[in-house]
Coordinates of C-alpha atoms in Angstrom, one line a residue:
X78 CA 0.0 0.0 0.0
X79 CA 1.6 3.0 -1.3
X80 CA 0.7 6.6 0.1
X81 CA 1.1 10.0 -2.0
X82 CA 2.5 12.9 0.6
X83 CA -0.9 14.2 0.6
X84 CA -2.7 10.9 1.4
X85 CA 0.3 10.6 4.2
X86 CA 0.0 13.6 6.0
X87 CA -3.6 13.3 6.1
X88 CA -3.4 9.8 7.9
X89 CA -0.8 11.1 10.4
X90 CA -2.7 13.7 10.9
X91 CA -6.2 11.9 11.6
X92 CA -4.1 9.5 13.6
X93 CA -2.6 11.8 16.0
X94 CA -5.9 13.9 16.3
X95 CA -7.5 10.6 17.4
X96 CA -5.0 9.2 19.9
X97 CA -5.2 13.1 21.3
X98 CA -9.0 12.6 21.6
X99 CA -8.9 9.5 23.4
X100 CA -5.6 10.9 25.6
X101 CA -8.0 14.1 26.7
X102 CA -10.6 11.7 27.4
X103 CA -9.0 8.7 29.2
X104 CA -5.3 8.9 30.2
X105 CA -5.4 12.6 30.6
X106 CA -1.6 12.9 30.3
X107 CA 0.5 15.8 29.1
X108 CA 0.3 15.7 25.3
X109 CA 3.9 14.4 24.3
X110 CA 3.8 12.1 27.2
X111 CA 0.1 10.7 26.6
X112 CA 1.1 10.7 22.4
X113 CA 4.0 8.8 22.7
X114 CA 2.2 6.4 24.9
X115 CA -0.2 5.8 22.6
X116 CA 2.3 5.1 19.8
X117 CA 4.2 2.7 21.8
X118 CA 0.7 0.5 22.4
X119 CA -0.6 0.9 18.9
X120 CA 2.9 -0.3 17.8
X121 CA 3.0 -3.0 20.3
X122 CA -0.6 -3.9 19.6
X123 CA 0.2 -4.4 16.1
X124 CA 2.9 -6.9 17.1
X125 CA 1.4 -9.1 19.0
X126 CA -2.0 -9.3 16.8
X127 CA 0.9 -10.0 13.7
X128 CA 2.2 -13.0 16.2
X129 CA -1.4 -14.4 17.0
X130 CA -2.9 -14.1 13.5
X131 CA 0.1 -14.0 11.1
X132 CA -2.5 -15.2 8.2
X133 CA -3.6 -11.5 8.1
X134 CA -0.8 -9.6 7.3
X135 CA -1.4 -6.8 10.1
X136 CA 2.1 -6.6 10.6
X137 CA 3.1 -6.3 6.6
X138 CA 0.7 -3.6 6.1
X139 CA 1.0 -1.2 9.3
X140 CA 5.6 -1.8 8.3
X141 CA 4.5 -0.9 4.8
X142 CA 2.7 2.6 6.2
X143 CA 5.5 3.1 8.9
X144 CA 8.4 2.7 6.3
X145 CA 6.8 5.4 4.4
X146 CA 7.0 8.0 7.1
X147 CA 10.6 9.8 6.3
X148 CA 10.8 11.0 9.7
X149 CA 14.0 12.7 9.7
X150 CA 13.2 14.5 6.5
X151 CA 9.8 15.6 8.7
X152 CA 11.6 16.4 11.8
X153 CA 14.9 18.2 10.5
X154 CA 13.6 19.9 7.4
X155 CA 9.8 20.9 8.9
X156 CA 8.9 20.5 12.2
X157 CA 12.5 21.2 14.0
X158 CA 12.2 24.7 12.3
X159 CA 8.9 25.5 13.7
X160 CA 8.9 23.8 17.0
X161 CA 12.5 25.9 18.2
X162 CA 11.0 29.2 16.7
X163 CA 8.3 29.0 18.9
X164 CA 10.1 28.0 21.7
X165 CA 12.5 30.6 21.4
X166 CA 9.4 33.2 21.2
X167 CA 8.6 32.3 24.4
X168 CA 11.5 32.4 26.6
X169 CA 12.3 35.2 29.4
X170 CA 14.9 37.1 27.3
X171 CA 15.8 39.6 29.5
X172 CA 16.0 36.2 32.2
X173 CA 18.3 34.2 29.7
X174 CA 21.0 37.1 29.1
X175 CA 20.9 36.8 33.2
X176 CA 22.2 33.4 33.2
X177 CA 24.0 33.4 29.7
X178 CA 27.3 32.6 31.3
X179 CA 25.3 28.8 32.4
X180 CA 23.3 28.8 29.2
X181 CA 26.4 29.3 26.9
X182 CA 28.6 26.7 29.4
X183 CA 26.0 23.4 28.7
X184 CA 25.1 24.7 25.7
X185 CA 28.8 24.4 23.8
X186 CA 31.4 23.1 26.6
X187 CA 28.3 21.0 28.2
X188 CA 27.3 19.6 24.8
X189 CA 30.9 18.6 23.3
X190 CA 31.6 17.3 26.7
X191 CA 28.1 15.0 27.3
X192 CA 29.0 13.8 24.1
X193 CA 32.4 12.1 24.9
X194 CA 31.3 10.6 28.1
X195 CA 28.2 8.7 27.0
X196 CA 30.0 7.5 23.7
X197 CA 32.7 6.1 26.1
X198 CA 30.8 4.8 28.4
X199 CA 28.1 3.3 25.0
X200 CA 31.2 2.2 23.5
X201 CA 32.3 0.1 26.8
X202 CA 28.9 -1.2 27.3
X203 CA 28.6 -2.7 24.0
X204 CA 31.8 -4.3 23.8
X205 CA 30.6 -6.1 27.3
X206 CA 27.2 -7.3 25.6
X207 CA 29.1 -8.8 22.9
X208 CA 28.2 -6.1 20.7
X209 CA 30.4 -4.5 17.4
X210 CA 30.7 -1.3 18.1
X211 CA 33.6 0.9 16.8
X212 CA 34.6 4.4 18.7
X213 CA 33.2 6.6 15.4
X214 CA 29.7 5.5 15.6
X215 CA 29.6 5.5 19.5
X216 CA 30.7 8.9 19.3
X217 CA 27.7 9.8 16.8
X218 CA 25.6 8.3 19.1
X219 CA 26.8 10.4 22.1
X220 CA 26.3 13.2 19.6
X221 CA 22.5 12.3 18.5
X222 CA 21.4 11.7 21.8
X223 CA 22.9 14.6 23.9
X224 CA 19.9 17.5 22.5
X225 CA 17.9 17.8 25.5
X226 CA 14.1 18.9 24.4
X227 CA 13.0 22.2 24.5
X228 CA 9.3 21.0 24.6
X229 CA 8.9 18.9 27.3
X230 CA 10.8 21.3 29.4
X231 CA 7.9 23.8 28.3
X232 CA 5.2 21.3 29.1
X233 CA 6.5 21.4 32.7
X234 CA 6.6 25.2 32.9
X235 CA 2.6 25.2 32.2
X236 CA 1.9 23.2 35.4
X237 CA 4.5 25.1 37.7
X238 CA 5.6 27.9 38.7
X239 CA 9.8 28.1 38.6
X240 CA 12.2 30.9 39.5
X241 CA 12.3 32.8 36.5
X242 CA 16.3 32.5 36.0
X243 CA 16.4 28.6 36.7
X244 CA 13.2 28.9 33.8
X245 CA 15.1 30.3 30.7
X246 CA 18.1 28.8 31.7
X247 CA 16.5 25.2 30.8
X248 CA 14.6 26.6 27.8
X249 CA 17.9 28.3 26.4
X250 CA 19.8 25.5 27.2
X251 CA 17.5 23.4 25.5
X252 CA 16.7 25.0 22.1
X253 CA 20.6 26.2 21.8
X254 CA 22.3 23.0 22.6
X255 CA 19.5 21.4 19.9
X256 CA 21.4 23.7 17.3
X257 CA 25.2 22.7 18.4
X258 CA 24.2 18.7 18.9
X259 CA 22.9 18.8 15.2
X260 CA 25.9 20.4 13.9
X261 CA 28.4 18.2 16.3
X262 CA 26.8 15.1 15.0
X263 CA 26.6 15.7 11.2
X264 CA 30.6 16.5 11.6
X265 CA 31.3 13.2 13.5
X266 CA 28.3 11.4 11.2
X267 CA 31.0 12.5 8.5
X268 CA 33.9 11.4 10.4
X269 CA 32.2 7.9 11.3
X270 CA 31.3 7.4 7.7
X271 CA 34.8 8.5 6.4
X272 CA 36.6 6.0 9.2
X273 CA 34.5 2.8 8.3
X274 CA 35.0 3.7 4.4
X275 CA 38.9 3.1 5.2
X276 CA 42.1 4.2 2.7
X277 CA 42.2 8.1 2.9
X278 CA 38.4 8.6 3.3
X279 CA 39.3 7.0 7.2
X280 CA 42.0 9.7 7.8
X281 CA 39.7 12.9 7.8
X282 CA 40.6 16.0 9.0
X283 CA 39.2 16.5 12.4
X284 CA 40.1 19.8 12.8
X285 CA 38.6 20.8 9.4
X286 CA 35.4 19.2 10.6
X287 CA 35.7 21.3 13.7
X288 CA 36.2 24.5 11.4
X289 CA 33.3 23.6 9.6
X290 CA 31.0 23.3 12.6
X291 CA 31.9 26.8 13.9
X292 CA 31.4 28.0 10.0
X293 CA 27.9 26.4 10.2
X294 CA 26.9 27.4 13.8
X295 CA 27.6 31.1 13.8
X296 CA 27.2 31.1 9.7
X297 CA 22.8 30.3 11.3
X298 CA 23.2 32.5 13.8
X299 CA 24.0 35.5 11.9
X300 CA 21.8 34.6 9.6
X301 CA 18.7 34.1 12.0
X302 CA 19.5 37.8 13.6
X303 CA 19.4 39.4 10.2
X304 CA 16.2 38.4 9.0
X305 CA 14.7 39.0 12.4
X306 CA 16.0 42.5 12.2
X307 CA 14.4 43.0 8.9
X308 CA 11.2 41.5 10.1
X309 CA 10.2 43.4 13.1
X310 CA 11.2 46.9 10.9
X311 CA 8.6 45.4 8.5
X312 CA 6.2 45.0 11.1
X313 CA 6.8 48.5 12.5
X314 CA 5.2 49.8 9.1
X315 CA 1.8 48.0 9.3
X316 CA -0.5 47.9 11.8
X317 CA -2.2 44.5 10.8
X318 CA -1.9 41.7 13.5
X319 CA -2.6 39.3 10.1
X320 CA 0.2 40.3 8.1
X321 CA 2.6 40.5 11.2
X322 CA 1.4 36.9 12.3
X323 CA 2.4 35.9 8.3
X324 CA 5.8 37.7 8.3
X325 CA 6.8 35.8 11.9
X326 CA 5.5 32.9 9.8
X327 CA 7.5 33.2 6.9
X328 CA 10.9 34.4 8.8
X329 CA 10.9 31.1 10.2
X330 CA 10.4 29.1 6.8
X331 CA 13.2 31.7 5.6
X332 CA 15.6 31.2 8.0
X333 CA 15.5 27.7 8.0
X334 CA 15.1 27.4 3.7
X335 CA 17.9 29.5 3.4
X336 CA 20.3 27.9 6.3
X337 CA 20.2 24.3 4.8
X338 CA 20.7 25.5 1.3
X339 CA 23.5 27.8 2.4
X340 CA 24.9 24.7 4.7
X341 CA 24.5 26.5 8.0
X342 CA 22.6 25.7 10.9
X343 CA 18.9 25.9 10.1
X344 CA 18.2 25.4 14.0
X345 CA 20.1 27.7 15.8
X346 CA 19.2 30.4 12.9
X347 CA 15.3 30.1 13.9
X348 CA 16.2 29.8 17.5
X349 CA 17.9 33.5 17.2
X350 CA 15.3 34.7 15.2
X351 CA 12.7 33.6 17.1
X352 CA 14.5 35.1 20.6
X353 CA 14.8 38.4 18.4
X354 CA 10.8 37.9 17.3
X355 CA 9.7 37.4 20.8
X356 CA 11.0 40.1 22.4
X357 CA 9.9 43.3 23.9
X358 CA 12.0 45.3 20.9
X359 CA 9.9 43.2 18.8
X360 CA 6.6 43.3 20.6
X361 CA 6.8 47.1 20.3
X362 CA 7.0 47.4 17.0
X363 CA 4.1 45.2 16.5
X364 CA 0.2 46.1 16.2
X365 CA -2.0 46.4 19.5
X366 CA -3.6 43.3 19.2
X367 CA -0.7 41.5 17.0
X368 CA 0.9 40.3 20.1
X369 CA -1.8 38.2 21.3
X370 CA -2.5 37.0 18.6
X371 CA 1.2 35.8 17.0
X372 CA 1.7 34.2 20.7
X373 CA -1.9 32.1 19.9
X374 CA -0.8 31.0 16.8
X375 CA 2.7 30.2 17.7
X376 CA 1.3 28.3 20.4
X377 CA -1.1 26.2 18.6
X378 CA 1.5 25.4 16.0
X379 CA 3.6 24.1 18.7
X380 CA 1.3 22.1 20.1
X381 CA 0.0 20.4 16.8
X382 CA 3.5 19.9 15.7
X383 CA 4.5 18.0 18.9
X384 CA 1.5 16.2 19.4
X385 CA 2.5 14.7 15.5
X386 CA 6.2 14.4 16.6
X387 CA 5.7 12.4 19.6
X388 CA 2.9 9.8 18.0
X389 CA 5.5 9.4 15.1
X390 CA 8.2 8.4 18.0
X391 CA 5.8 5.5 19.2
X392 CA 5.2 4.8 15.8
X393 CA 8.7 4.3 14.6
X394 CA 9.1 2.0 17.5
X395 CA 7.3 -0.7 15.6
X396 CA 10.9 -1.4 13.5
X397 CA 12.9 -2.0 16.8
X398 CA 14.2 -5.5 16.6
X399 CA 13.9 -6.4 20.5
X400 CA 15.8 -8.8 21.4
X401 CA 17.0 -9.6 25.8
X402 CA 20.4 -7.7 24.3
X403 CA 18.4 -4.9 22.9
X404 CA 16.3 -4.6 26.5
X405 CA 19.5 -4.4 28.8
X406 CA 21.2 -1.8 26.2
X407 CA 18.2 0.6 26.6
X408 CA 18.0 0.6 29.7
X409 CA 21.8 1.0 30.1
X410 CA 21.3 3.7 27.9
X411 CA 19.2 5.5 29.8
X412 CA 21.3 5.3 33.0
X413 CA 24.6 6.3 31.3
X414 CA 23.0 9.0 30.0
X415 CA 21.6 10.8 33.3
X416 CA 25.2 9.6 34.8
X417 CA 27.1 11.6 31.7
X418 CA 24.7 14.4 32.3
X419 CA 25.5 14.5 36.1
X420 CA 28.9 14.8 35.8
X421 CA 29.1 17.3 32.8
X422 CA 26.9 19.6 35.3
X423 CA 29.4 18.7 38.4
X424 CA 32.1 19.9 36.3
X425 CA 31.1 22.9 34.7
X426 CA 29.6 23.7 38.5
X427 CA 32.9 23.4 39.7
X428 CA 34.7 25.6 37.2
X429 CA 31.7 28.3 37.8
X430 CA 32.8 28.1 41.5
X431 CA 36.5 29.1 40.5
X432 CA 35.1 31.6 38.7
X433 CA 33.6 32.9 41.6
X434 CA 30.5 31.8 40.7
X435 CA 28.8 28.8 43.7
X436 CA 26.2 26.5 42.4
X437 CA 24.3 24.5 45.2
X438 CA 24.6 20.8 44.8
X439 CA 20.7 20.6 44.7
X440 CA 20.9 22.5 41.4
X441 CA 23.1 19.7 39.6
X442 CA 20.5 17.2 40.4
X443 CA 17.5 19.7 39.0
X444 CA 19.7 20.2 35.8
X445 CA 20.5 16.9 35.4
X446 CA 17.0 15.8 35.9
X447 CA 15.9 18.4 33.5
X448 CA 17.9 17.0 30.6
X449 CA 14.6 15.3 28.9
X450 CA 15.6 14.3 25.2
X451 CA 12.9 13.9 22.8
X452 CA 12.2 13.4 19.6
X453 CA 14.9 15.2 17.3
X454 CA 17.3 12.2 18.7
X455 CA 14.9 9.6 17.0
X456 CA 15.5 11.9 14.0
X457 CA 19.1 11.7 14.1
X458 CA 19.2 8.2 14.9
X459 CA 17.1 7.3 11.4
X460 CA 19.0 9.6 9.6
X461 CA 22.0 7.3 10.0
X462 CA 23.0 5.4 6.9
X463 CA 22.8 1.8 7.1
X464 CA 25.8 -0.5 8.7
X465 CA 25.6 -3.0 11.2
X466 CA 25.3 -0.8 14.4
X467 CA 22.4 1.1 13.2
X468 CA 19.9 -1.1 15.0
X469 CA 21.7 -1.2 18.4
X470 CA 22.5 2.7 18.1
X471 CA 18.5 3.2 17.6
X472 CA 17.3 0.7 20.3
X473 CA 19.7 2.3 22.7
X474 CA 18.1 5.7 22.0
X475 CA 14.4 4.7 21.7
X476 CA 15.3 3.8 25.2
X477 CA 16.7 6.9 26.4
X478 CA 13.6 9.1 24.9
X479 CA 10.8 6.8 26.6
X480 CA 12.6 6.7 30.1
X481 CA 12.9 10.7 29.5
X482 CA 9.3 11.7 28.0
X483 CA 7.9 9.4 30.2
X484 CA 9.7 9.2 34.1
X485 CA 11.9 12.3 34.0
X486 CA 9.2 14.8 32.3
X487 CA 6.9 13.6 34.6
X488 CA 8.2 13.7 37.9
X489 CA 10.5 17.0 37.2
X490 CA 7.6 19.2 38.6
X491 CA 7.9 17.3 42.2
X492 CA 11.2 17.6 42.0
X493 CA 11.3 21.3 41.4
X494 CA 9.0 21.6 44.1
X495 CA 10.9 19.7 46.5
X496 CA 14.5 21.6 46.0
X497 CA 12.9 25.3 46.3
X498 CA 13.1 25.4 42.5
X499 CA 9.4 26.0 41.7
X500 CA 6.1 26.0 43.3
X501 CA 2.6 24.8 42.2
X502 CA 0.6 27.1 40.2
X503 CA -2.8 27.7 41.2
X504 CA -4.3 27.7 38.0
X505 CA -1.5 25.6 35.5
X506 CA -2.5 25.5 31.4
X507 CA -4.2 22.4 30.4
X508 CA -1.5 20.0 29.1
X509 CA -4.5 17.3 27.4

């Protein structure tokens, strides 16, 4: 069964729209938590009916539709773009230049650094299941699944209340270090690929890979902060909330168009623009009743699109070979992760207190607990050309994005509550 792109998206989007409905109505969890879910037992539901009535084909035709999804084409060409430009709308700027010295340390340092420690530590664990595993791919793993999500991060914020600094630090953190993963892994996805082709394509240039990165990264940036700067003088000379919702719109299809043609980084290009957007600079120049109204488009946006991207993640899961291996690897995964975070956090903590700066040890734990990934490391993971790691690199990650979405998502508000971090709201947004 073979589904145009128009017949596809309108599946997904029936699909998701569906398991939202029953979510809203049964489980009643937040929306990337309850979606996911969902996924996870229609995919597993699908298996085991395949098992008990093979004669059917259940299982042939629901692989047939799920092979068709491209899903990192959807998330890293569409939905990325969108999803980080709305976040980055709505973060406390004024808060995030307050703790840019944090921001900026696990953004770049933290990223490059969570990446060497869980590829080690993936690298050792394989190699102890019996598992191939060479350093180069380990180290594209570490890469892929080092992005902590923006939008589950969010989700928490709408049912409590945090201090305002600790806030936009995990949102900048977030949507920046989403930006540098993506560039960090497509330079050791390179590398990787280069080393396992052998002869001279396995003696790259490290430091040219590095010199591309930087090229790419601030290459976005600057990009991202010139097109918002246009933008918002284009909205100061109409006073027409519909227009200014369409230029916000298209700077954000722009930005991103523009970066991946140009080879820069599409993300952290809509994640300045979208910082510059959502200002108060910004919101100034806009009409009277443009604010409201961009912020209530933005948001819905954001909501559809993760609702779709965390329903897709479930989905996906239906071409995980599982296997007792496969089960202790995720799991390991998950832990090694959360210990790699940990440390990174410990470390840079301890150089902030050199610099003069103290961190209480309760604040490690809250950052560390905070570090939810989602589903751009799925993305990455299934963007991975195909050699005989690419099963145990995505079964290792499906693991660490369940035990995230599902146990650290949803017990970071008691957490925040019990370290002084955040208290209840009295009145928190509907998440379902």
């Amino acid at each position: 069964m073979t589904l145009d792109p128009f017949e596809m998206t309108a599946l997904i989007l029936a699909a998701t729209t569906l398991a939202s409905w029953i979510n809203a109505r049964t489980l009643k969890l937040p929306v990337a938590v309850g979606l996911l879910v969902f996924g996870l037992l229609l995919s597993a539901c699908v298996g085991l009916a395949d098992l008990a009535m093979p004669g059917l084909g259940i299982g042939a035709l629901f692989g047939s539709i799920e092979q068709q999804i491209d899903f990192p084409y959807l998330v890293l060409n569409i939905l990325l773009a969108y999803l980080l430009f709305a976040g980055a709308m709505n973060v406390n700027v004024a808060a995030l230049i307050g703790r840019g010295w944090a921001v900026g340390a696990l953004a770049l340092i933290g990223t490059v650094i969570t990446t060497i420690l869980i590829a080690l530590a993936f690298w050792s664990s394989c190699r102890l299941l019996g598992i191939e595993m060479p350093l180069s791919w380990a180290l594209v793993f570490g890469a892929l699944i080092t992005p902590t999500d923006p939008i589950a991060v969010l989700a928490m914020t709408k049912r409590t209340d945090l201090e305002p600094g600790l806030q936009a630090q995990l949102e900048g953190e977030a949507l920046f270090n989403d930006g540098v993963a993506v560039v960090l892994f497509k330079a050791l996805l390179a590398y990787a690929a280069g080393a396992g082709a052998g002869g001279a394509a396995g003696h790259m240039d490290l430091a040219l890979l590095a010199e591309h990165a930087a090229i790419e990264a601030v290459g976005g940036i600057a990009l991202g902060l010139v097109v918002a700067v246009v933008a918002v003088w284009i909205m100061g000379a109409v006073d027409d909330w519909i227009t200014e919702t369409l230029i916000t719109f298209a700077s954000a299809t722009l930005v991103y168009a523009v970066a991946l043609n140009l080879g820069l980084s599409g993300p952290l290009g809509v994640v300045a623009a979208g910082l510059v957007m959502g200002s108060d600079w910004s919101e100034r120049a806009m009409a009277p009743r443009a604010t409201a109204y961009i912020h209530s488009f933005w948001h819905v946006i954001d909501e559809g699109m993760n609702a779709v991207l965390f329903f897709l993640v479930g989905i996906k899961a239906f071409s995980l070979q599982l296997s007792p291996v496969a089960l202790v690897l995720m799991a390991s995964a998950a832990a090694m992760v959360l210990a790699a975070r940990w440390i990174t956090v410990s470390a840079l903590g301890a150089g902030l207190m050199l610099a003069g700066k103290k961190l209480p040890l309760k604040l490690y734990n809250v950052l560390t607990w905070a570090g939810v990934r989602g589903g751009l490391s799925i993305a990455l993971v299934l963007s991975i050309p195909d050699f005989p790691g690419r099963q145990t690199i995505f079964a290792a990650a499906l693991g660490v994005v369940v035990f995230s979405i599902v146990v650290q998502s949803m017990t970071m508000e008691a957490l925040a509550l019990r370290t002084g971090y955040g208290s209840a709201k009295a009145d928190p947004e509907p998440t379902h």
